[in-house]
Amino acid sequence: MALATSYILYFLLCFPMILLLTTAQAQTNISLGSSLIAINNNMSWKSPLGDFAFGFQQIGKDGFLLAIWFSNIPQQTIIWSANRDNLAPMGSKVELTEFGLFLKGPAGDVMWSRGNTGTSVAYAAMLDTGNFVLVDTNLVNLWESFSEPTDTLLPTQTLPQGRKLVARYSEMNYSTGRFFLTMQTDGNLVLYTRKVPLDAANTGYWNSKTLHDGHLLRFNQSGFIYVEAENGTAVEILSSNASSTTDFYHRATLEFDGIFVHYFHPKSSSTSSGGWSMIWYSSTPIPPNICTSLTEVGTGSGACGFNSYCRLGPEQRPNCLCPSGYSFIDSNNEMKGCRQLAEAQNCSGDSHDADNFYFDAMENVDFPYSDYEDFYPMDEDQCRKACLGDCFCVAVIFRRSSCWKLQNPLRNGRADSEGDGGKALIKVRKDYSTTKSEKKHISAVVLVGISVISSSVLLLLLATFLVLFHFKRSARVAQAQHTQSMPGMNLQTFRYEELEKATDGFREQLGRGAFGTVFQGVLSFDKGNLVAVKKLEIMMKEGEQEFEAEVSAIGHTHHKNLVRLIGFCNEAQHRLLVYEYMTKGSLASFIFRPSRPNWHQRTQIALGIARGLFYLHEECSTQIIHCDIKPQNILLDENFTARISDFGLAKILKMDQTRTATGIRGTKGYVAPEWFKNVPITVKVDVYSYGILLLELICCRKSFEADAKDESKMVLADWAYDCYKDGKLYILMENDGEAMSDMKMVEKYVMVSIWCIQEDPSIRPTMKKVIQMLEGSIEVPIPPNPSSILSF
Ligand SMILES: *[C@@H]1O[C@H](CO)[C@@H](O)[C@H](O)[C@H]1NC(C)=O
Ligand SMILES: *[C@@H]1O[C@H](CO)[C@@H](O)[C@H](O)[C@H]1NC(C)=O
Ligand SMILES: *[C@@H]1O[C@H](CO)[C@@H](O)[C@H](O)[C@H]1NC(C)=O
Ligand SMILES: *[C@@H]1O[C@H](CO)[C@@H](O)[C@H](O)[C@H]1NC(C)=O
Ligand SMILES: *[C@@H]1O[C@H](CO)[C@@H](O)[C@H](O)[C@H]1NC(C)=O
Ligand SMILES: *[C@@H]1O[C@H](CO)[C@@H](O)[C@H](O)[C@H]1NC(C)=O
Ligand SMILES: CC(=O)N[C@H]1CO[C@H](CO)[C@@H](O)[C@@H]1O
């Protein structure tokens, strides 16, 4: 019971968008005169087994959805709603009378009604299938929610010809969105984009190929989803799963990002491996790759919004990304598209404005149907020049000897790893890149100087200057040879020989990790600054392009809590990464030493790591799951700011992040339990490792101490939870006077770490929530027992 309450509390606090209605009252027949009121905590009408509930769900501050949801699982997933485009204000009421089911606003105005057909209603019932029915006095169903689905189908439900599922607008907004799935009268089941705000179909991007044969879409009792012919045979099976519908909940939802997904979820919490898992029939989603299968030829933006491009992410879900020089219009809804950060090129005859742009190259990215001019044959250089000389041109696509000029807004953007060698070159205003252009200014000043000044003394001075400048330039030319492949990104490519020299033959080892060995080095042309050179020891099987693409993703990250990548070497069998040097070493050596560092400093480090992780998970253009968060991988700069290192490497080393199967990444003691199970790996594995690290940071001891005198203290997570539960956190802090005087904060930090190490990944908070809890902007609810803490 306490556990249930804390689950609920957690969700109340961590998902404030959805306030739950929590009353466990098994109700079978709902009798005439019954009603529910839209307030924070009214009752709902439950199905006999309690699997489903009908009632109000609060959506943010905007109002209430009259909905049906899975009520026996923590997520309380909504599967149907009556008023998705017109939320009911607080105080609204749903009422069952003999005239029908009515949703009325606070003033009594009818917002929605069903069953008012003249026949008297006898009762209503929330069934265990998830169907809500109105039954008339002849015991015939007058109306059922199954006949009017929103975005989800459940087992035993069908989608007959002429009906459709319409995706919701975004993750947290249940309004009708951009995609729908319809069973057409011609027998085909088709996915379309919508011409928002109209209901009209825009572009079809997948169909079941059952023209003339399909009669309805059926989700049958045993968890099969298929198009059924009129004679009852399955003509096209979309999904199936051997897992029984008695042990698992099933649902099929058209997601807000346009893909149709079959999910299952264990019914009993004891077998819970956490949340909804996806099932793909013949291991492809529907459609298999929305980024490439959705091309809007006439009008429309494609799978993502205008000016953005789509890349298939973890779990085959589309990720919408902005090209460089663009940013999201709405960072809470990445599907809304991107806007250009700087003004476009000046068209009023100022030809020098062209000098203010450079091109950012994106391999295998294309924007079909965004072009307005094309050239053949042309080489890449001519293609770039053609765009620079044209103020309408915002980007070019170059493929073999073809060049296409593109204009705003860019449409149908997609990254296709199986692309045919083309690339997009985005024209970006220089002020919005990280490359510096001071050197250009110097040359302009020098040239002006030459033409104006003729005094011999000054000439002499100038001569010296020019010699110096020449040196500088030749140094730059040498450097330019290795910067060629990464425009717009201060990333340098090094020759192996250069790095061998910089590290004095790989002499001074700074550390050794799962991915390789790190050496100290000095770059001669970079003011003799120290760098850390990481030699990757695992050989790459894929082509070098792959490596450079991942390195480029790392190079695109900019955050004060990340170690910056300076450059790389990708030569023959050598793969090396060059990072800025962190003077204060690793967090491991900082906290695991006899005298504990300052408590305040530790809390700041904890926050810094959380911010860096949040950035990797949610703010950088390609989501990065670190997979190996531990104190050895957190470095400290001269101000003791925490800087995460080794991010992005998991991907380079080809670990399969979407499935588990073979290669478990990460380090014993920090790896999340889902690595050992057949469930998808998500950012929540990092949250788990962060939780363990946070405990270590609080207690300044390792997560596992084999030689602990007291066995109960061996596993830090166990010990910490015991101390927390018994209200004896002071035991944990031993002689840490400073922390003892701040026990409220200590308690908060311990509670947050217990949330992070929950066995069920879906219960772990996101890094964003972690930051909010640590910062105190939201309360930390009582954490449940992490339940199964790994034994080592
Ligand atoms: C619901 O009400 C109907 C009509 O009164 C009745 O026949 C039926 O048995 C009731 N069902 C349950 C489960 O109470
Ligand atoms: C959901 O999105 C729609 C369409 O953009 C918008 O009109 C509505 O206000 C949004 N609702 C909420 C609750 O944000
Ligand atoms: C049922 O209909 C499908 C499609 O129309 C057809 O291919 C199949 O042969 C029919 N099966 C039977 C048993 O009639
Ligand atoms: C569901 O459909 C599959 C495939 O057509 C079939 O094998 C299975 O028997 C069906 N189950 C039920 C309960 O109808
Ligand atoms: C069916 O679901 C079970 C859940 O236990 C899963 O283990 C299995 O891999 C799934 N089968 C398919 C074909 O997806
Ligand atoms: C464009 O160029 C014209 C003429 O050189 C200049 O007057 C104008 O300010 C420029 N506009 C912008 C936006 O730079
Ligand atoms: C707790 C609460 O306010 N419950 C209300 C729920 O709705 C019913 C109507 O069915 C009211 O009578 C209750 O007061």
Tab-separated table of N, CA, C and O in Angstrom, residues 143-233:
chain	number	residue	atom	x	y	z
A	143	TRP	N	-24.268	2.381	-27.842
A	143	TRP	CA	-23.026	3.036	-28.273
A	143	TRP	C	-21.867	2.373	-27.557
A	143	TRP	O	-22.022	1.880	-26.440
A	144	GLU	N	-20.703	2.311	-28.197
A	144	GLU	CA	-19.512	1.816	-27.505
A	144	GLU	C	-18.293	2.606	-27.926
A	144	GLU	O	-18.195	3.074	-29.063
A	145	SER	N	-17.368	2.766	-26.991
A	145	SER	CA	-16.159	3.558	-27.304
A	145	SER	C	-15.327	2.854	-28.368
A	145	SER	O	-14.625	3.508	-29.132
A	146	PHE	N	-15.425	1.520	-28.451
A	146	PHE	CA	-14.665	0.780	-29.462
A	146	PHE	C	-15.050	1.183	-30.889
A	146	PHE	O	-14.281	1.016	-31.820
A	147	SER	N	-16.280	1.694	-31.042
A	147	SER	CA	-16.703	2.044	-32.400
A	147	SER	C	-16.205	3.436	-32.775
A	147	SER	O	-16.386	3.869	-33.895
A	148	GLU	N	-15.596	4.124	-31.827
A	148	GLU	CA	-15.174	5.487	-32.093
A	148	GLU	C	-13.761	5.706	-31.530
A	148	GLU	O	-13.558	6.518	-30.634
A	149	PRO	N	-12.774	4.949	-32.048
A	149	PRO	CA	-11.439	5.017	-31.453
A	149	PRO	C	-10.787	6.379	-31.689
A	149	PRO	O	-11.179	7.093	-32.616
A	150	THR	N	-9.828	6.726	-30.853
A	150	THR	CA	-9.061	7.958	-31.096
A	150	THR	C	-7.744	7.593	-31.783
A	150	THR	O	-7.675	7.644	-32.999
A	151	ASP	N	-6.740	7.171	-31.015
A	151	ASP	CA	-5.481	6.797	-31.677
A	151	ASP	C	-5.046	5.374	-31.358
A	151	ASP	O	-3.987	4.944	-31.773
A	152	THR	N	-5.906	4.637	-30.599
A	152	THR	CA	-5.462	3.329	-30.105
A	152	THR	C	-6.499	2.244	-30.344
A	152	THR	O	-7.700	2.488	-30.208
A	153	LEU	N	-6.017	1.052	-30.702
A	153	LEU	CA	-6.878	-0.127	-30.771
A	153	LEU	C	-6.437	-1.102	-29.681
A	153	LEU	O	-5.245	-1.165	-29.348
A	154	LEU	N	-7.411	-1.859	-29.158
A	154	LEU	CA	-7.127	-2.863	-28.132
A	154	LEU	C	-7.539	-4.230	-28.660
A	154	LEU	O	-8.333	-4.318	-29.612
A	155	PRO	N	-7.014	-5.308	-28.054
A	155	PRO	CA	-7.447	-6.640	-28.472
A	155	PRO	C	-8.975	-6.745	-28.417
A	155	PRO	O	-9.588	-6.209	-27.485
A	156	THR	N	-9.544	-7.397	-29.368
A	156	THR	CA	-10.987	-7.594	-29.610
A	156	THR	C	-11.613	-6.396	-30.326
A	156	THR	O	-12.800	-6.435	-30.648
A	157	GLN	N	-10.842	-5.372	-30.597
A	157	GLN	CA	-11.402	-4.200	-31.277
A	157	GLN	C	-11.103	-4.285	-32.774
A	157	GLN	O	-10.076	-4.833	-33.186
A	158	THR	N	-12.000	-3.714	-33.573
A	158	THR	CA	-11.749	-3.690	-35.014
A	158	THR	C	-11.856	-2.266	-35.535
A	158	THR	O	-12.462	-1.397	-34.901
A	159	LEU	N	-11.278	-2.053	-36.710
A	159	LEU	CA	-11.407	-0.778	-37.395
A	159	LEU	C	-12.072	-1.091	-38.734
A	159	LEU	O	-11.418	-1.582	-39.654
A	160	PRO	N	-13.384	-0.853	-38.824
A	160	PRO	CA	-14.065	-1.200	-40.072
A	160	PRO	C	-13.779	-0.178	-41.179
A	160	PRO	O	-13.212	0.879	-40.911
A	161	GLN	N	-14.196	-0.509	-42.377
A	161	GLN	CA	-13.999	0.406	-43.501
A	161	GLN	C	-14.598	1.770	-43.197
A	161	GLN	O	-15.677	1.875	-42.641
A	162	GLY	N	-13.874	2.805	-43.595
A	162	GLY	CA	-14.367	4.169	-43.411
A	162	GLY	C	-13.964	4.783	-42.085
A	162	GLY	O	-14.097	5.985	-41.896
A	163	ARG	N	-13.447	3.965	-41.154
A	163	ARG	CA	-13.049	4.509	-39.853
A	163	ARG	C	-11.555	4.797	-39.830
A	163	ARG	O	-10.799	4.240	-40.620
A	164	LYS	N	-11.144	5.625	-38.872
A	164	LYS	CA	-9.713	5.887	-38.787
A	164	LYS	C	-9.224	6.124	-37.367
A	164	LYS	O	-10.003	6.431	-36.460
A	165	LEU	N	-7.924	5.954	-37.196
A	165	LEU	CA	-7.237	6.345	-35.968
A	165	LEU	C	-6.484	7.624	-36.303
A	165	LEU	O	-5.810	7.680	-37.334
A	166	VAL	N	-6.624	8.647	-35.448
A	166	VAL	CA	-5.884	9.882	-35.690
A	166	VAL	C	-4.890	10.066	-34.554
A	166	VAL	O	-5.257	10.031	-33.380
A	167	ALA	N	-3.624	10.243	-34.915
A	167	ALA	CA	-2.570	10.389	-33.908
A	167	ALA	C	-2.813	11.634	-33.083
A	167	ALA	O	-3.449	12.580	-33.531
A	168	ARG	N	-2.289	11.637	-31.848
A	168	ARG	CA	-2.380	12.865	-31.100
A	168	ARG	C	-1.309	13.835	-31.597
A	168	ARG	O	-0.431	13.474	-32.372
A	169	TYR	N	-1.414	15.082	-31.133
A	169	TYR	CA	-0.607	16.154	-31.694
A	169	TYR	C	0.858	16.074	-31.265
A	169	TYR	O	1.766	16.285	-32.060
A	170	SER	N	1.065	15.792	-29.990
A	170	SER	CA	2.449	15.644	-29.532
A	170	SER	C	2.425	14.740	-28.319
A	170	SER	O	1.368	14.302	-27.884
A	171	GLU	N	3.570	14.476	-27.768
A	171	GLU	CA	3.664	13.568	-26.630
A	171	GLU	C	2.652	13.914	-25.537
A	171	GLU	O	1.964	13.052	-25.027
A	172	MET	N	2.550	15.183	-25.176
A	172	MET	CA	1.691	15.566	-24.070
A	172	MET	C	0.428	16.302	-24.499
A	172	MET	O	-0.320	16.765	-23.652
A	173	ASN	N	0.217	16.437	-25.774
A	173	ASN	CA	-0.970	17.154	-26.232
A	173	ASN	C	-1.841	16.155	-26.998
A	173	ASN	O	-1.427	15.622	-28.030
A	174	TYR	N	-3.040	15.914	-26.473
A	174	TYR	CA	-3.887	14.849	-27.024
A	174	TYR	C	-4.775	15.306	-28.178
A	174	TYR	O	-5.566	14.526	-28.700
A	175	SER	N	-4.656	16.558	-28.576
A	175	SER	CA	-5.443	17.049	-29.715
A	175	SER	C	-5.142	16.242	-30.976
A	175	SER	O	-4.096	15.617	-31.070
A	176	THR	N	-6.045	16.320	-31.964
A	176	THR	CA	-5.794	15.587	-33.200
A	176	THR	C	-4.521	16.126	-33.839
A	176	THR	O	-4.292	17.329	-33.910
A	177	GLY	N	-3.697	15.207	-34.307
A	177	GLY	CA	-2.375	15.573	-34.798
A	177	GLY	C	-2.245	15.467	-36.311
A	177	GLY	O	-3.222	15.604	-37.039
A	178	ARG	N	-1.046	15.173	-36.763
A	178	ARG	CA	-0.703	15.273	-38.184
A	178	ARG	C	-0.872	13.977	-38.966
A	178	ARG	O	-0.670	13.974	-40.181
A	179	PHE	N	-1.152	12.848	-38.301
A	179	PHE	CA	-1.147	11.575	-39.029
A	179	PHE	C	-2.432	10.794	-38.764
A	179	PHE	O	-2.996	10.876	-37.682
A	180	PHE	N	-2.896	10.036	-39.759
A	180	PHE	CA	-3.991	9.109	-39.478
A	180	PHE	C	-3.866	7.812	-40.244
A	180	PHE	O	-3.166	7.720	-41.256
A	181	LEU	N	-4.538	6.796	-39.689
A	181	LEU	CA	-4.531	5.456	-40.279
A	181	LEU	C	-5.976	5.148	-40.614
A	181	LEU	O	-6.840	5.215	-39.754
A	182	THR	N	-6.247	4.804	-41.877
A	182	THR	CA	-7.648	4.576	-42.214
A	182	THR	C	-7.837	3.280	-42.981
A	182	THR	O	-6.994	2.893	-43.800
A	183	MET	N	-8.943	2.603	-42.681
A	183	MET	CA	-9.331	1.396	-43.413
A	183	MET	C	-10.229	1.878	-44.535
A	183	MET	O	-11.369	2.255	-44.309
A	184	GLN	N	-9.685	1.894	-45.747
A	184	GLN	CA	-10.431	2.492	-46.852
A	184	GLN	C	-11.487	1.542	-47.403
A	184	GLN	O	-11.345	0.327	-47.299
A	185	THR	N	-12.499	2.135	-48.036
A	185	THR	CA	-13.543	1.295	-48.625
A	185	THR	C	-12.999	0.518	-49.815
A	185	THR	O	-13.609	-0.459	-50.242
A	186	ASP	N	-11.839	0.901	-50.346
A	186	ASP	CA	-11.257	0.121	-51.450
A	186	ASP	C	-10.474	-1.092	-50.959
A	186	ASP	O	-9.868	-1.803	-51.736
A	187	GLY	N	-10.462	-1.310	-49.613
A	187	GLY	CA	-9.826	-2.513	-49.092
A	187	GLY	C	-8.413	-2.311	-48.583
A	187	GLY	O	-7.839	-3.206	-47.965
A	188	ASN	N	-7.844	-1.143	-48.853
A	188	ASN	CA	-6.488	-0.888	-48.376
A	188	ASN	C	-6.511	-0.202	-47.012
A	188	ASN	O	-7.364	0.641	-46.748
A	189	LEU	N	-5.541	-0.545	-46.190
A	189	LEU	CA	-5.326	0.159	-44.924
A	189	LEU	C	-4.166	1.112	-45.192
A	189	LEU	O	-3.097	0.680	-45.639
A	190	VAL	N	-4.371	2.425	-44.970
A	190	VAL	CA	-3.374	3.395	-45.418
A	190	VAL	C	-3.024	4.395	-44.309
A	190	VAL	O	-3.896	4.819	-43.557
A	191	LEU	N	-1.748	4.745	-44.226
A	191	LEU	CA	-1.295	5.817	-43.335
A	191	LEU	C	-1.149	7.094	-44.159
A	191	LEU	O	-0.503	7.086	-45.213
A	192	TYR	N	-1.744	8.177	-43.677
A	192	TYR	CA	-1.684	9.452	-44.379
A	192	TYR	C	-1.206	10.560	-43.442
A	192	TYR	O	-1.434	10.494	-42.231
A	193	THR	N	-0.661	11.626	-44.021
A	193	THR	CA	-0.530	12.859	-43.255
A	193	THR	C	-1.825	13.633	-43.460
A	193	THR	O	-2.504	13.468	-44.472
A	194	ARG	N	-2.150	14.463	-42.464
A	194	ARG	CA	-3.391	15.247	-42.520
A	194	ARG	C	-3.074	16.650	-42.985
A	194	ARG	O	-2.011	17.178	-42.694
A	195	LYS	N	-4.034	17.270	-43.647
A	195	LYS	CA	-3.891	18.676	-43.993
A	195	LYS	C	-4.461	19.478	-42.828
A	195	LYS	O	-5.571	19.984	-42.907
A	196	VAL	N	-3.675	19.575	-41.740
A	196	VAL	CA	-4.132	20.292	-40.539
A	196	VAL	C	-4.462	21.732	-40.948
A	196	VAL	O	-3.696	22.322	-41.713
A	197	PRO	N	-5.552	22.348	-40.538
A	197	PRO	CA	-6.523	21.857	-39.556
A	197	PRO	C	-7.663	21.048	-40.170
A	197	PRO	O	-8.578	20.666	-39.448
A	198	LEU	N	-7.649	20.818	-41.472
A	198	LEU	CA	-8.742	20.041	-42.068
A	198	LEU	C	-8.517	18.556	-41.803
A	198	LEU	O	-7.422	18.142	-41.439
A	199	ASP	N	-9.552	17.776	-42.046
A	199	ASP	CA	-9.399	16.344	-41.861
A	199	ASP	C	-8.904	15.658	-43.131
A	199	ASP	O	-8.749	14.457	-43.171
A	200	ALA	N	-8.669	16.449	-44.170
A	200	ALA	CA	-8.334	15.872	-45.461
A	200	ALA	C	-6.979	15.171	-45.447
A	200	ALA	O	-6.068	15.556	-44.722
A	201	ALA	N	-6.882	14.145	-46.302
A	201	ALA	CA	-5.637	13.412	-46.425
A	201	ALA	C	-4.666	14.195	-47.289
A	201	ALA	O	-5.051	14.780	-48.292
A	202	ASN	N	-3.423	14.197	-46.889
A	202	ASN	CA	-2.407	14.875	-47.688
A	202	ASN	C	-1.617	13.855	-48.493
A	202	ASN	O	-1.845	13.689	-49.675
A	203	THR	N	-0.720	13.124	-47.820
A	203	THR	CA	0.125	12.173	-48.547
A	203	THR	C	0.060	10.816	-47.865
A	203	THR	O	0.192	10.726	-46.648
A	204	GLY	N	-0.136	9.771	-48.657
A	204	GLY	CA	-0.101	8.427	-48.104
A	204	GLY	C	1.350	7.995	-47.991
A	204	GLY	O	2.154	8.275	-48.873
A	205	TYR	N	1.723	7.355	-46.883
A	205	TYR	CA	3.132	6.959	-46.764
A	205	TYR	C	3.319	5.491	-46.422
A	205	TYR	O	4.440	5.025	-46.237
A	206	TRP	N	2.217	4.767	-46.340
A	206	TRP	CA	2.324	3.319	-46.150
A	206	TRP	C	0.953	2.732	-46.465
A	206	TRP	O	-0.072	3.383	-46.204
A	207	ASN	N	0.900	1.529	-47.051
A	207	ASN	CA	-0.394	0.854	-47.162
A	207	ASN	C	-0.202	-0.641	-47.067
A	207	ASN	O	0.901	-1.160	-47.243
A	208	SER	N	-1.311	-1.316	-46.755
A	208	SER	CA	-1.235	-2.748	-46.452
A	208	SER	C	-1.225	-3.614	-47.706
A	208	SER	O	-1.106	-4.821	-47.605
A	209	LYS	N	-1.373	-3.012	-48.877
A	209	LYS	CA	-1.397	-3.748	-50.160
A	209	LYS	C	-2.515	-4.793	-50.166
A	209	LYS	O	-2.305	-5.942	-50.559
A	210	THR	N	-3.662	-4.386	-49.694
A	210	THR	CA	-4.794	-5.322	-49.662
A	210	THR	C	-5.965	-4.744	-50.450
A	210	THR	O	-7.125	-4.941	-50.085
A	211	LEU	N	-5.643	-4.010	-51.512
A	211	LEU	CA	-6.670	-3.400	-52.351
A	211	LEU	C	-7.693	-4.460	-52.770
A	211	LEU	O	-7.306	-5.552	-53.186
A	212	HIS	N	-8.962	-4.133	-52.627
A	212	HIS	CA	-10.108	-5.000	-52.951
A	212	HIS	C	-10.290	-6.169	-51.981
A	212	HIS	O	-11.337	-6.801	-51.979
A	213	ASP	N	-9.288	-6.507	-51.197
A	213	ASP	CA	-9.408	-7.671	-50.316
A	213	ASP	C	-9.756	-7.295	-48.878
A	213	ASP	O	-10.448	-8.044	-48.194
A	214	GLY	N	-9.261	-6.159	-48.413
A	214	GLY	CA	-9.414	-5.826	-46.997
A	214	GLY	C	-10.843	-5.409	-46.668
A	214	GLY	O	-11.472	-4.651	-47.395
A	215	HIS	N	-11.310	-5.906	-45.536
A	215	HIS	CA	-12.662	-5.556	-45.104
A	215	HIS	C	-12.603	-4.771	-43.796
A	215	HIS	O	-13.306	-3.799	-43.607
A	216	LEU	N	-11.754	-5.203	-42.902
A	216	LEU	CA	-11.537	-4.448	-41.670
A	216	LEU	C	-10.171	-4.773	-41.077
A	216	LEU	O	-9.530	-5.739	-41.477
A	217	LEU	N	-9.750	-3.912	-40.151
A	217	LEU	CA	-8.509	-4.166	-39.425
A	217	LEU	C	-8.915	-4.780	-38.094
A	217	LEU	O	-9.739	-4.218	-37.374
A	218	ARG	N	-8.376	-5.949	-37.785
A	218	ARG	CA	-8.761	-6.611	-36.533
A	218	ARG	C	-7.567	-6.793	-35.602
A	218	ARG	O	-6.474	-7.141	-36.035
A	219	PHE	N	-7.828	-6.512	-34.323
A	219	PHE	CA	-6.850	-6.805	-33.263
A	219	PHE	C	-7.515	-7.925	-32.488
A	219	PHE	O	-8.473	-7.679	-31.758
A	220	ASN	N	-7.082	-9.167	-32.700
A	220	ASN	CA	-7.867	-10.244	-32.097
A	220	ASN	C	-7.428	-10.593	-30.684
A	220	ASN	O	-6.403	-10.112	-30.183
A	221	GLN	N	-8.227	-11.400	-30.064
A	221	GLN	CA	-8.062	-11.776	-28.660
A	221	GLN	C	-6.665	-12.287	-28.337
A	221	GLN	O	-6.147	-12.071	-27.257
A	222	SER	N	-6.035	-12.964	-29.321
A	222	SER	CA	-4.712	-13.511	-28.990
A	222	SER	C	-3.561	-12.580	-29.376
A	222	SER	O	-2.411	-12.997	-29.422
A	223	GLY	N	-3.896	-11.325	-29.672
A	223	GLY	CA	-2.825	-10.350	-29.867
A	223	GLY	C	-2.327	-10.229	-31.295
A	223	GLY	O	-1.268	-9.664	-31.532
A	224	PHE	N	-3.077	-10.771	-32.265
A	224	PHE	CA	-2.722	-10.594	-33.670
A	224	PHE	C	-3.409	-9.350	-34.217
A	224	PHE	O	-4.572	-9.113	-33.912
A	225	ILE	N	-2.690	-8.604	-35.042
A	225	ILE	CA	-3.304	-7.468	-35.710
A	225	ILE	C	-3.225	-7.749	-37.200
A	225	ILE	O	-2.126	-7.994	-37.724
A	226	TYR	N	-4.368	-7.761	-37.872
A	226	TYR	CA	-4.329	-8.083	-39.294
A	226	TYR	C	-5.492	-7.468	-40.050
A	226	TYR	O	-6.509	-7.105	-39.477
A	227	VAL	N	-5.272	-7.361	-41.368
A	227	VAL	CA	-6.353	-6.932	-42.245
A	227	VAL	C	-7.125	-8.190	-42.605
A	227	VAL	O	-6.545	-9.189	-43.032
A	228	GLU	N	-8.431	-8.115	-42.390
A	228	GLU	CA	-9.255	-9.298	-42.576
A	228	GLU	C	-10.124	-9.127	-43.812
A	228	GLU	O	-10.651	-8.041	-44.063
A	229	ALA	N	-10.257	-10.198	-44.580
A	229	ALA	CA	-11.131	-10.162	-45.754
A	229	ALA	C	-12.570	-10.366	-45.304
A	229	ALA	O	-12.835	-10.748	-44.159
A	230	GLU	N	-13.487	-10.135	-46.213
A	230	GLU	CA	-14.897	-10.264	-45.868
A	230	GLU	C	-15.231	-11.688	-45.401
A	230	GLU	O	-16.077	-11.887	-44.542
A	231	ASN	N	-14.539	-12.679	-45.988
A	231	ASN	CA	-14.810	-14.071	-45.593
A	231	ASN	C	-14.102	-14.466	-44.291
A	231	ASN	O	-14.100	-15.617	-43.896
A	232	GLY	N	-13.473	-13.505	-43.607
A	232	GLY	CA	-12.906	-13.785	-42.284
A	232	GLY	C	-11.457	-14.217	-42.285
A	232	GLY	O	-10.874	-14.410	-41.218
A	233	THR	N	-10.843	-14.384	-43.446
A	233	THR	CA	-9.436	-14.788	-43.432
A	233	THR	C	-8.534	-13.566	-43.264
A	233	THR	O	-8.890	-12.458	-43.656
